[in-house]
Coordinates of C-alpha atoms (C1' of nucleotides) in Angstrom, one line a residue:
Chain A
X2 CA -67.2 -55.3 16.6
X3 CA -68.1 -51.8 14.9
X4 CA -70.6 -50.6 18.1
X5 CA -71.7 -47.5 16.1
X6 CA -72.1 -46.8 12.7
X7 CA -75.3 -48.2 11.6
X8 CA -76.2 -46.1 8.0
X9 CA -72.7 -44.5 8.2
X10 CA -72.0 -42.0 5.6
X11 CA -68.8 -43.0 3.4
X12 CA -66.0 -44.0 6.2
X13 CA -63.7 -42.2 4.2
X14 CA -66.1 -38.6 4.4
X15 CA -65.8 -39.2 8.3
X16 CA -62.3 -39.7 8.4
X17 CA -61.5 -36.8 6.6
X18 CA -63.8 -34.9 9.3
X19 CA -62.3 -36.0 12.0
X20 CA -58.8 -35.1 10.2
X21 CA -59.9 -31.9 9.4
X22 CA -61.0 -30.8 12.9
X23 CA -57.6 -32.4 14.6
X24 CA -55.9 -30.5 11.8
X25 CA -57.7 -26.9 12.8
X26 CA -57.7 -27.6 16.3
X27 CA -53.9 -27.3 15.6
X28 CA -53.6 -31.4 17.1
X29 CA -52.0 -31.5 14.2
X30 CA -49.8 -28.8 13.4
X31 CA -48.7 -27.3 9.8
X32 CA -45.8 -29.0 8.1
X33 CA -46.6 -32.4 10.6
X34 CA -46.1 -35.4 8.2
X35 CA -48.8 -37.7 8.3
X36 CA -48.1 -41.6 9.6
X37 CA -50.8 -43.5 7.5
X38 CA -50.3 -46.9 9.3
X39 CA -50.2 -45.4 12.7
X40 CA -53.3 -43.4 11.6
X41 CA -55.1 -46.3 10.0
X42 CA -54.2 -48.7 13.1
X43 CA -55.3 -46.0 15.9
X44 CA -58.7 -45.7 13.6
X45 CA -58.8 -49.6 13.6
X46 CA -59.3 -49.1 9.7
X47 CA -57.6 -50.1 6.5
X48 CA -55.5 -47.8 4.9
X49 CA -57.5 -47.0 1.9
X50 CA -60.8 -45.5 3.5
X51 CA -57.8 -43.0 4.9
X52 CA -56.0 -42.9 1.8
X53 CA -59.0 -41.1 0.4
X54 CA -59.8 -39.0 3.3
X55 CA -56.3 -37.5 2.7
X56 CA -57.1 -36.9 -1.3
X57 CA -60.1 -35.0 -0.6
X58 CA -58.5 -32.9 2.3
X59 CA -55.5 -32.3 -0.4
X60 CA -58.1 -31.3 -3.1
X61 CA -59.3 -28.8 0.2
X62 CA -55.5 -28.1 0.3
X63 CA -55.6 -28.6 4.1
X64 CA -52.9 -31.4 3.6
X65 CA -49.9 -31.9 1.3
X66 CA -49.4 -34.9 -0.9
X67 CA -45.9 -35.5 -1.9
X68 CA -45.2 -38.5 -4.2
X69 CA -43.5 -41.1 -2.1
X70 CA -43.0 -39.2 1.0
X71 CA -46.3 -39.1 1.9
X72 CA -48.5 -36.6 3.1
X73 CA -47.8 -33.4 5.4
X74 CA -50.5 -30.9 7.0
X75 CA -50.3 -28.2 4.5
X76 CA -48.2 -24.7 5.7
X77 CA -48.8 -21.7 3.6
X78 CA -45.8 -19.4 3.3
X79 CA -46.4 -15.9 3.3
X80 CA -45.2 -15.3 -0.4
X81 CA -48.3 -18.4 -0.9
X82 CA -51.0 -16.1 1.0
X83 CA -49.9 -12.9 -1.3
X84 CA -50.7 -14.3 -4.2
X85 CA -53.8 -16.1 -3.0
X86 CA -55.1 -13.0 -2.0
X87 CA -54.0 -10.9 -5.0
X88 CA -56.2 -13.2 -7.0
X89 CA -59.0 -12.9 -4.5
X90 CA -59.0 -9.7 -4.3
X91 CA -59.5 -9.4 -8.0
X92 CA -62.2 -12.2 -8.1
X93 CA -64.5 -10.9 -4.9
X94 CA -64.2 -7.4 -6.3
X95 CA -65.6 -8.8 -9.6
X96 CA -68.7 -10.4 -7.7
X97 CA -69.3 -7.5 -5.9
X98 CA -69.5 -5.5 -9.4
X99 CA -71.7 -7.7 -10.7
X100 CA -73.4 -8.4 -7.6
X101 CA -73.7 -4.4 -7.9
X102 CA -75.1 -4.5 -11.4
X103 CA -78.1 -7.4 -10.3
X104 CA -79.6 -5.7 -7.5
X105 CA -83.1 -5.9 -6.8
X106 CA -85.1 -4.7 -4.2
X107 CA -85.2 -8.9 -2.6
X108 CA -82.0 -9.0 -2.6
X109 CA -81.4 -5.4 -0.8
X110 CA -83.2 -6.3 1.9
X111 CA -81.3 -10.0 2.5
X112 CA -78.2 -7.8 2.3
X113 CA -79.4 -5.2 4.6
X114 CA -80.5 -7.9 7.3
X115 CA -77.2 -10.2 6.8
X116 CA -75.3 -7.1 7.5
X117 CA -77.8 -6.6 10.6
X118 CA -76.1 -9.6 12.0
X119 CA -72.7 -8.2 11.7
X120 CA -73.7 -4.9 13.3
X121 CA -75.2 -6.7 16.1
X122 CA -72.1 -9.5 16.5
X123 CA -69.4 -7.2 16.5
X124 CA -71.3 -4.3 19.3
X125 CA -71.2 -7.9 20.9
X126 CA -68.1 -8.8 20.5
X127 CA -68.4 -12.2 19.2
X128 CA -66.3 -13.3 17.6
X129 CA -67.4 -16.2 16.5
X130 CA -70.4 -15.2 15.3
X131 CA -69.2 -12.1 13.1
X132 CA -67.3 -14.8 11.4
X133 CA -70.1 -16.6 10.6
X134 CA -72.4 -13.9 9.3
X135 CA -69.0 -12.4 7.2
X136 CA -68.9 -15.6 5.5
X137 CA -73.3 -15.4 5.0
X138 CA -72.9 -12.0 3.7
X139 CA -70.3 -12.7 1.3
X140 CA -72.2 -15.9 0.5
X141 CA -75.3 -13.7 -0.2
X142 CA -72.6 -11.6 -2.6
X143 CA -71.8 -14.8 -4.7
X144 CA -75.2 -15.6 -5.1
X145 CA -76.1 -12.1 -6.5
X146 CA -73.4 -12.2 -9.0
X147 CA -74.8 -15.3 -10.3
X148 CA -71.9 -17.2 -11.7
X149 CA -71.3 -20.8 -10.4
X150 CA -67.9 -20.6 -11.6
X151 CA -66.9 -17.4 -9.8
X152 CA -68.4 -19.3 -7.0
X153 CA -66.3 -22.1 -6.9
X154 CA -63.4 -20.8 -8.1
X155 CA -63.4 -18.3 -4.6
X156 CA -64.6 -20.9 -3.0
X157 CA -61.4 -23.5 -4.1
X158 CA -59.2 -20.3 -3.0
X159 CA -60.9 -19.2 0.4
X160 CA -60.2 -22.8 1.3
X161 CA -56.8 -22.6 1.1
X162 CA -56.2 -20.0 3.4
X163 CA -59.4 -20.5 5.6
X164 CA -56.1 -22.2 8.1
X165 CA -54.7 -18.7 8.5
X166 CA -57.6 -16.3 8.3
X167 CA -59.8 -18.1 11.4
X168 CA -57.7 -16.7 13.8
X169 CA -57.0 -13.4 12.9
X170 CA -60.5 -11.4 13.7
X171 CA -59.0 -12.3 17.2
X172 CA -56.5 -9.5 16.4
X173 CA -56.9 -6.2 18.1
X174 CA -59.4 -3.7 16.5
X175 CA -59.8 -6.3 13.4
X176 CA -63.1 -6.6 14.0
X177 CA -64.0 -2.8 13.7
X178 CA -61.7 -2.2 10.7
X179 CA -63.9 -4.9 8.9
X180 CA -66.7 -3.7 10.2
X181 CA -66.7 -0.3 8.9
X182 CA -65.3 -1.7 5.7
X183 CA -68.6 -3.6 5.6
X184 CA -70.5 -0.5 6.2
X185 CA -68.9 1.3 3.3
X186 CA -69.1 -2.1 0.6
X187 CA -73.1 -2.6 1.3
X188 CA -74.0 1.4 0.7
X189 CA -72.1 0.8 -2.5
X190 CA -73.8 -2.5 -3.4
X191 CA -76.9 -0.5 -2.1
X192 CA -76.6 2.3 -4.6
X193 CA -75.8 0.2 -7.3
X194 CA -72.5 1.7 -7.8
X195 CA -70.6 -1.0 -9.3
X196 CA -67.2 0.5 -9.9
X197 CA -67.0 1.5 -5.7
X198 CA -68.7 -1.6 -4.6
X199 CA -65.8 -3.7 -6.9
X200 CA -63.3 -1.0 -4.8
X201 CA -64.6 -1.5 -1.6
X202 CA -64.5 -5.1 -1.8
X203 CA -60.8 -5.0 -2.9
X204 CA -59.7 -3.2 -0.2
X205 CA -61.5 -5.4 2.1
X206 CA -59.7 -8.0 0.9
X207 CA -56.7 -6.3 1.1
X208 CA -57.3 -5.2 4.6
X209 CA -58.0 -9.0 5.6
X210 CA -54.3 -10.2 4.2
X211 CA -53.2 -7.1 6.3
X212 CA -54.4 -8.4 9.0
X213 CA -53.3 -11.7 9.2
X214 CA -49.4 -10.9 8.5
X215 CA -50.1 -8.7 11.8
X216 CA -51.2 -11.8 13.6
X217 CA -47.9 -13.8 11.9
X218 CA -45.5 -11.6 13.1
X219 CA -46.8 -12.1 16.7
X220 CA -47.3 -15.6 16.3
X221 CA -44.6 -17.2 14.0
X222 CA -41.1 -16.4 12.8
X223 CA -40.6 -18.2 10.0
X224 CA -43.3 -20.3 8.0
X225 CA -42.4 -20.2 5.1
X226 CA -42.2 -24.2 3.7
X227 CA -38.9 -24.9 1.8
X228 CA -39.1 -22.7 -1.3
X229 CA -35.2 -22.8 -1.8
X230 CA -33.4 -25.6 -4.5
Chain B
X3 CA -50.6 -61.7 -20.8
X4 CA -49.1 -57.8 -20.5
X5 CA -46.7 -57.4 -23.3
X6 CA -46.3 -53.9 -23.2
X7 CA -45.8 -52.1 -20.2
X8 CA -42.4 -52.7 -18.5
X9 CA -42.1 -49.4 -16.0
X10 CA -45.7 -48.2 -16.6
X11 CA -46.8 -45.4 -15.4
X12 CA -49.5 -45.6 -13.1
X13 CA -52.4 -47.3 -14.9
X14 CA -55.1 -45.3 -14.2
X15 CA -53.1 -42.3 -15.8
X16 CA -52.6 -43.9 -18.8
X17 CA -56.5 -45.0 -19.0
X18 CA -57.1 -41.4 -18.5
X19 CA -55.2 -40.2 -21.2
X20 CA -56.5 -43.0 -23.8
X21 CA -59.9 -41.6 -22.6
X22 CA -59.0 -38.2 -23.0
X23 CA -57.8 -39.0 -26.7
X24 CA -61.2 -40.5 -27.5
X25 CA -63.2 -37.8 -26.0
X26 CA -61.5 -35.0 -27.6
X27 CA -61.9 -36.8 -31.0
X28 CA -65.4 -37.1 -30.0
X29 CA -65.4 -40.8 -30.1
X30 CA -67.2 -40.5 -27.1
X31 CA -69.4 -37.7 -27.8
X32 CA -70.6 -35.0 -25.3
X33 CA -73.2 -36.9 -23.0
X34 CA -72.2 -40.1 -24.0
X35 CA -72.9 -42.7 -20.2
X36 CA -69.7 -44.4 -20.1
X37 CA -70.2 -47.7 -19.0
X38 CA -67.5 -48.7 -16.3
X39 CA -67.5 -52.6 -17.0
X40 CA -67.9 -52.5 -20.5
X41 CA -64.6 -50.3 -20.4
X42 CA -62.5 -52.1 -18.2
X43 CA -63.5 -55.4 -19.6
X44 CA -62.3 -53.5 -23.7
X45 CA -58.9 -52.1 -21.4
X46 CA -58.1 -56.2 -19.9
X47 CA -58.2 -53.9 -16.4
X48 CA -60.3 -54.0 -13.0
X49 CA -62.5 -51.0 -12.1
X50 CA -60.9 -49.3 -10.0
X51 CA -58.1 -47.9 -12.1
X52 CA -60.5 -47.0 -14.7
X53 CA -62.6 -45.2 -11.9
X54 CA -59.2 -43.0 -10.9
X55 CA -59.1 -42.1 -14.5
X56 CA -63.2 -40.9 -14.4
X57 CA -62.2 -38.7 -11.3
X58 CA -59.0 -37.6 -12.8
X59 CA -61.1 -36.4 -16.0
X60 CA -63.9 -35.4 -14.0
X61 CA -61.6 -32.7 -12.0
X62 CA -60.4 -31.5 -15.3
X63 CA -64.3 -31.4 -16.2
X64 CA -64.0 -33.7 -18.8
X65 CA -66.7 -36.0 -17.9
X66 CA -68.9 -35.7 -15.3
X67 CA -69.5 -37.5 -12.7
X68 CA -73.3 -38.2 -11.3
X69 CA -73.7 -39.8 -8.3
X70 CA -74.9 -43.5 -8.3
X71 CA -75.9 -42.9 -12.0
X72 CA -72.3 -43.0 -13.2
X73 CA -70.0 -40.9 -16.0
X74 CA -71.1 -38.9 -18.7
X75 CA -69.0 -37.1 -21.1
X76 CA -69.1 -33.5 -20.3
X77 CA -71.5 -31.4 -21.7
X78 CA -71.3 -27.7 -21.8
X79 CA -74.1 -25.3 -21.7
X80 CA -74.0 -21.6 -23.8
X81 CA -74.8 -20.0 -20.5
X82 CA -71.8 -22.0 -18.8
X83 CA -69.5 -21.2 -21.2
X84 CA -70.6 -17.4 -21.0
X85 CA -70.1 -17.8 -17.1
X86 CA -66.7 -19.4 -17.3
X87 CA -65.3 -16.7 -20.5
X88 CA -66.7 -13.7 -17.6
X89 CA -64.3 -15.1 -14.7
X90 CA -61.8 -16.2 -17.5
X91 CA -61.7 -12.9 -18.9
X92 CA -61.1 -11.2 -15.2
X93 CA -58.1 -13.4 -14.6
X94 CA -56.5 -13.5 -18.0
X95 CA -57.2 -9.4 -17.8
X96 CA -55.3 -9.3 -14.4
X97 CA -52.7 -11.4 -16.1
X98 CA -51.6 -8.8 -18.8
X99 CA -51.9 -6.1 -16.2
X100 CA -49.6 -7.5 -14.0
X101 CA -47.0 -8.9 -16.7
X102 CA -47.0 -5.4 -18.2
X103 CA -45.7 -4.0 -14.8
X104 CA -43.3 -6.7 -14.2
X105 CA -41.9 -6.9 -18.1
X106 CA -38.4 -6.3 -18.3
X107 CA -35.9 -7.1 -21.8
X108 CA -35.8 -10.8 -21.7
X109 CA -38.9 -11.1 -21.3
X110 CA -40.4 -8.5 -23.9
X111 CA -37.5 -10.7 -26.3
X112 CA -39.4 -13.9 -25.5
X113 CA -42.8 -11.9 -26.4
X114 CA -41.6 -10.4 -29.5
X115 CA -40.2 -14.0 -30.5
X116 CA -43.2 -16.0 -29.1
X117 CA -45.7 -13.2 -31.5
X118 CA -43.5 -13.9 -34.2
X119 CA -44.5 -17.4 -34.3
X120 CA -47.9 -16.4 -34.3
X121 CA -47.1 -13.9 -37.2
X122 CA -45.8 -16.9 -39.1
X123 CA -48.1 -19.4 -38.7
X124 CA -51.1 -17.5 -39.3
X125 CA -49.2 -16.2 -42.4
X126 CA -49.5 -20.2 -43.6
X127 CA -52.9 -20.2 -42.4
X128 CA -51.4 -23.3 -40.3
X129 CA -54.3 -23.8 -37.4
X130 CA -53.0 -26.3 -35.5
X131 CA -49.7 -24.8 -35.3
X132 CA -51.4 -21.2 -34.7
X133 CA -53.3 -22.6 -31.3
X134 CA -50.1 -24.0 -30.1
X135 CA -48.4 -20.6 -30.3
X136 CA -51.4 -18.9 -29.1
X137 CA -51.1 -21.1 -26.2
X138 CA -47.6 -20.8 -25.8
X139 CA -47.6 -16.7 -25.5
X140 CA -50.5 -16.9 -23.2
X141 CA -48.1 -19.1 -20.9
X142 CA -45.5 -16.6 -21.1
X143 CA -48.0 -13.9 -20.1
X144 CA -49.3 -16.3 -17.2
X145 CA -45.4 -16.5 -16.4
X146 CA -44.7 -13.0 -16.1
X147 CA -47.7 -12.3 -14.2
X148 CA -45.6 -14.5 -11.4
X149 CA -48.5 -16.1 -9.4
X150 CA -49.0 -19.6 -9.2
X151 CA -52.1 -19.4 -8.3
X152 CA -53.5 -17.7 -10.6
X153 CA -52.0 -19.7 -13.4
X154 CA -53.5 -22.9 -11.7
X155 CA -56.8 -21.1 -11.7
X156 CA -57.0 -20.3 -15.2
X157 CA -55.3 -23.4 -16.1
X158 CA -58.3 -25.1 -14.7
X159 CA -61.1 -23.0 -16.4
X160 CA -59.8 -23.3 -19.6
X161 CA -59.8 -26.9 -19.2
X162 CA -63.1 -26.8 -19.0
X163 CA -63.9 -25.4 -21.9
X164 CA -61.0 -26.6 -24.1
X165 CA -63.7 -29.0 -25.7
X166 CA -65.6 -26.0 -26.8
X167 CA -62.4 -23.8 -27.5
X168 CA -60.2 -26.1 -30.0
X169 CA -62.5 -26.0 -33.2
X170 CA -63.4 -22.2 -33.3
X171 CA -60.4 -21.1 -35.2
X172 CA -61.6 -22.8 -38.2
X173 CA -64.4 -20.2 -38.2
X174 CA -63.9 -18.0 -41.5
X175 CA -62.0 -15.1 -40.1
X176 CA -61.3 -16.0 -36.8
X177 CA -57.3 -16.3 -37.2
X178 CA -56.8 -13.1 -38.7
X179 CA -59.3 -11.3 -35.9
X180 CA -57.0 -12.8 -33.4
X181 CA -53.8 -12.6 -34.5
X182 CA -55.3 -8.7 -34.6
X183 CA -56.0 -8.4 -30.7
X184 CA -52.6 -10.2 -29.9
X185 CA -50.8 -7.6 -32.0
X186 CA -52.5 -4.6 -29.8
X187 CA -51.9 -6.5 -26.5
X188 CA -48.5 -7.0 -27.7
X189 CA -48.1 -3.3 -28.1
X190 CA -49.4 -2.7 -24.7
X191 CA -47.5 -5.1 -23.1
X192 CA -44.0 -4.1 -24.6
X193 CA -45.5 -0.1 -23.9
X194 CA -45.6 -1.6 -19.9
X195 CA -49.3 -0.2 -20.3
X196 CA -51.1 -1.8 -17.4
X197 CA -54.5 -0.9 -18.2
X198 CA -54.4 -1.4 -21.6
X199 CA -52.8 -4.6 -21.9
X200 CA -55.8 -5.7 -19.4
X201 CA -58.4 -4.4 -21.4
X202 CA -57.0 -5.8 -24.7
X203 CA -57.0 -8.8 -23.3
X204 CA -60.5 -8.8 -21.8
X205 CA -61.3 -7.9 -25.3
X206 CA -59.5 -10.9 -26.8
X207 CA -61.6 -13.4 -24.3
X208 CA -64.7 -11.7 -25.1
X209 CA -63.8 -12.1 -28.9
X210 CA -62.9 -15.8 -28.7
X211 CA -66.2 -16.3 -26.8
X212 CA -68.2 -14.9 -29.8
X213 CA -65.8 -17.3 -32.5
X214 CA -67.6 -20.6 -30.4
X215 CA -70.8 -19.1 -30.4
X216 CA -70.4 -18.5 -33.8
X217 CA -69.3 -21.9 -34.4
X218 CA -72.1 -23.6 -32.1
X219 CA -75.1 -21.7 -34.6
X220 CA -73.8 -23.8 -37.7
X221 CA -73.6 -26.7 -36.0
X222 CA -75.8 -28.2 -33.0
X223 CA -79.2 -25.9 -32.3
X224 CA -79.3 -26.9 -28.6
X225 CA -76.5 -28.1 -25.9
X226 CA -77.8 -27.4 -23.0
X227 CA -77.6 -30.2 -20.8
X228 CA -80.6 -30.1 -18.9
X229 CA -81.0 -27.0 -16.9
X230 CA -85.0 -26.7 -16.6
X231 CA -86.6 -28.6 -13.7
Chain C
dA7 C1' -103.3 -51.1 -18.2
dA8 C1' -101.1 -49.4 -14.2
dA9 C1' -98.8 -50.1 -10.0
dT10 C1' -96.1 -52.5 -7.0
dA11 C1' -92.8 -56.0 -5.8
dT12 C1' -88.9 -58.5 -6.9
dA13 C1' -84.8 -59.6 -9.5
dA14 C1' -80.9 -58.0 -12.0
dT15 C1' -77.4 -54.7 -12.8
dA16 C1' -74.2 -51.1 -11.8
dT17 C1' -72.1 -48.0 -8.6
dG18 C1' -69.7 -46.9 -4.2
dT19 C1' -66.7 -48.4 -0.8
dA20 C1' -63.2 -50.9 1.7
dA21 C1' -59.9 -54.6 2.7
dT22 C1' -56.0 -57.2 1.1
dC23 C1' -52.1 -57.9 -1.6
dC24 C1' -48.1 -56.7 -4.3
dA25 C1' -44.5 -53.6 -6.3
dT26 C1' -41.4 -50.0 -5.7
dA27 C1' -39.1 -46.1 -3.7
dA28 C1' -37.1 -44.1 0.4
dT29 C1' -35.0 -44.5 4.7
dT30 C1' -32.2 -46.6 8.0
dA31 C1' -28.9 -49.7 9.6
dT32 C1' -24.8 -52.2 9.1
dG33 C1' -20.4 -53.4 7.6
dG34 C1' -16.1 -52.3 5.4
dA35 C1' -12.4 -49.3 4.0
dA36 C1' -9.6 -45.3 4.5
Chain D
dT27 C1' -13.0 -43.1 14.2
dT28 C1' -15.4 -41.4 10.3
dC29 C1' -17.4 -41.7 5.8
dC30 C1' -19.3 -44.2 2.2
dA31 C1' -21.5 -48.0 0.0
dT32 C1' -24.7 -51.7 0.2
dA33 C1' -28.3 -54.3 2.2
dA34 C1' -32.4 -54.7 4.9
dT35 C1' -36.4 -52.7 6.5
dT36 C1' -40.3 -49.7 6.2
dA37 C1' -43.8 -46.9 4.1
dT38 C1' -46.1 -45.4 0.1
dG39 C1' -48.5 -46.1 -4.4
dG40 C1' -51.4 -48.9 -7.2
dA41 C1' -54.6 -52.6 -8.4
dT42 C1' -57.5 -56.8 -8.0
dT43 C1' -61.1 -58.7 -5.4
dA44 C1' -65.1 -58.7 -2.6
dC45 C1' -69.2 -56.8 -0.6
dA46 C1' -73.0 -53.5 0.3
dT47 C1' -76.4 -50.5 -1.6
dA48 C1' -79.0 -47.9 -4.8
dT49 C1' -81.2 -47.9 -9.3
dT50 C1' -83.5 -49.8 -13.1
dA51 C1' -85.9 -53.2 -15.5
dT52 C1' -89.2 -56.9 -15.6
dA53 C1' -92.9 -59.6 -14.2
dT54 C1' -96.9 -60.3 -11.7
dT55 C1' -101.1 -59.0 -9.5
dT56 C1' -105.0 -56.0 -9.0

DNA sequence: AAATATAATATGTAATCCATAATTATGGAA
DNA sequence: TTCCATAATTATGGATTACATATTATATTT
């Protein structure tokens, strides 16, 4: 009956992975309401295993639960991704400070090679990977500023918008901007100069929200989800 | 065989809130293992509502939830609380900045009027009624600031520590030092100064983090749930 | 007495069932 | 013919039950 699957993880845990990737690949786009029965009969499941896929992707805020009408692939407005950021902004910046304040001479040198990689990924052009080593170097940030709550907490909030900021490094000259961004935040963290490394970091952030309403106004005209009553 | 209970509300809300009663009254002290058949067989329910209610609590960090060993009451560490009061006092900080450059007449009237009651009941020395006003002006403040996600944020931090936080302004002095700071960031605020209504208020955490301390001296040497390894 | 194996217990997960709200379709009246 | 009301259908929310698996306790053997 069940060909595969022999020490599955939680059916649930790979139900909401396969959601998520349809849901980033875009299969299913923002705002598309989400058929459980459909869903649960082309997955040959019951409903609940997907019922609680959907609770931890909502918890991820990739989808949208709305009592009694079900459950919708989440849309951010742009209103929604200002004030994510504003309190990002404020929270990375914060790390960085402290991150700033903690230095050692270990944790210089991880900077100075994770920011290696993003030297050598952007003269490269890829894209992909620049992305990957951003998210390692402010990874490396967090852990310096050693506070498990600060941690989370960014992390809860970068997941919100991690549907919007994937694609926007594709935009033109991103890449560089961030870049030399980069270059400015890890002499700061460098010199221990908390007050500029907090700076730098905001206007990083600041520069990333930037940068994807440039990509929106390409892409999208109106995303907003209904916000009027 | 249910007398009560014509249009409930879900079940495993109202489990959560009975538990919620009995933790905050310590009934189930910090720590406690709560044992899931023993409960649902006391509640006449099956497990799974009561196991909704153990997540619901655990997301509010109420209890915690350990995997295949079961729920414990939450437990709070003094380094965890010092970790949480650092973010918390960034946030609440950005907060005051940002309602002191959006305050406009209604809303300094609802301040002054909101302070008032705080005036009043500290005047009585009436502590219960003194937290809910504190409360209540630190809403209006998370209002004005006008970002949803920053209330949410700090909404769920100071969840976590509201355990800790509801006993510390029986600490000898600890009113009057409070009402103090709100009178100064009331100034600010009403003055529309920015900065300093963020700094008083980063003051104000940092001040209400000393009352627990204070507290947690007197009364339980060590809290720590186990953090060496 | 200590270690290992086995039994008992509790947790994690999923399927089925039932209740209720929302949507849609149908019928009647203006 | 169109609009509104009511009934029927459909989908979601919630909970009991059942089963699989990991952990813990106990007993037996070395």
């Amino acid at each position: 009956m069940t060909p595969q699957r022999i020490a599955p993880q939680a059916l649930y845990q790979e139900v909401a992975e396969r959601l998520r990737q349809r849901i980033f690949a875009h299969e299913l786009p923002p705002g598309q309401p989400i058929d459980e029965l459909r869903l649960a009969a082309e997955y040959g499941i019951s409903r609940t295993p997907l019922r609680e896929a959907l609770k931890v992707l909502a918890a991820e805020g990739l989808v949208t639960l709305v009592p009694r009408r079900g459950a919708f692939v989440s849309q951010i407005s742009a209103s929604e991704l200002d004030a994510i950021f504003d309190v990002l902004a404020v929270l990375e910046g914060h790390a960085a400070r402290r991150a700033a304040e903690r230095l050692d001479e270990e944790a210089a040198k991880r900077l100075r090679r994770l920011h290696q990689r993003l030297e050598e990924t952007a003269r490269a052009a890829a894209i992909d990977a620049f992305f990957e080593a951003n998210q390692a170097f402010h990874a490396e940030v967090l852990r310096l500023a050693n506070n498990p709550f600060l941690s989370s907490t960014i992390q809860d909030l970068r997941q919100k918008i991690r549907l919007s900021r994937h694609h926007s490094l594709y935009d033109e000259g991103r890449l560089e901007r961030s870049l030399q961004e980069h270059r400015e935040l890890l002499a700061a963290l460098l010199e221990g100069e908390a007050e500029a490394a907090e700076r730098c970091m905001r206007e990083h952030l600041r520069s990333g929200r930037e940068a994807i309403a440039h990509l929106r106004r390409d892409a999208t005209p109106t995303l907003d989800t209904e916000e009027s009553s």
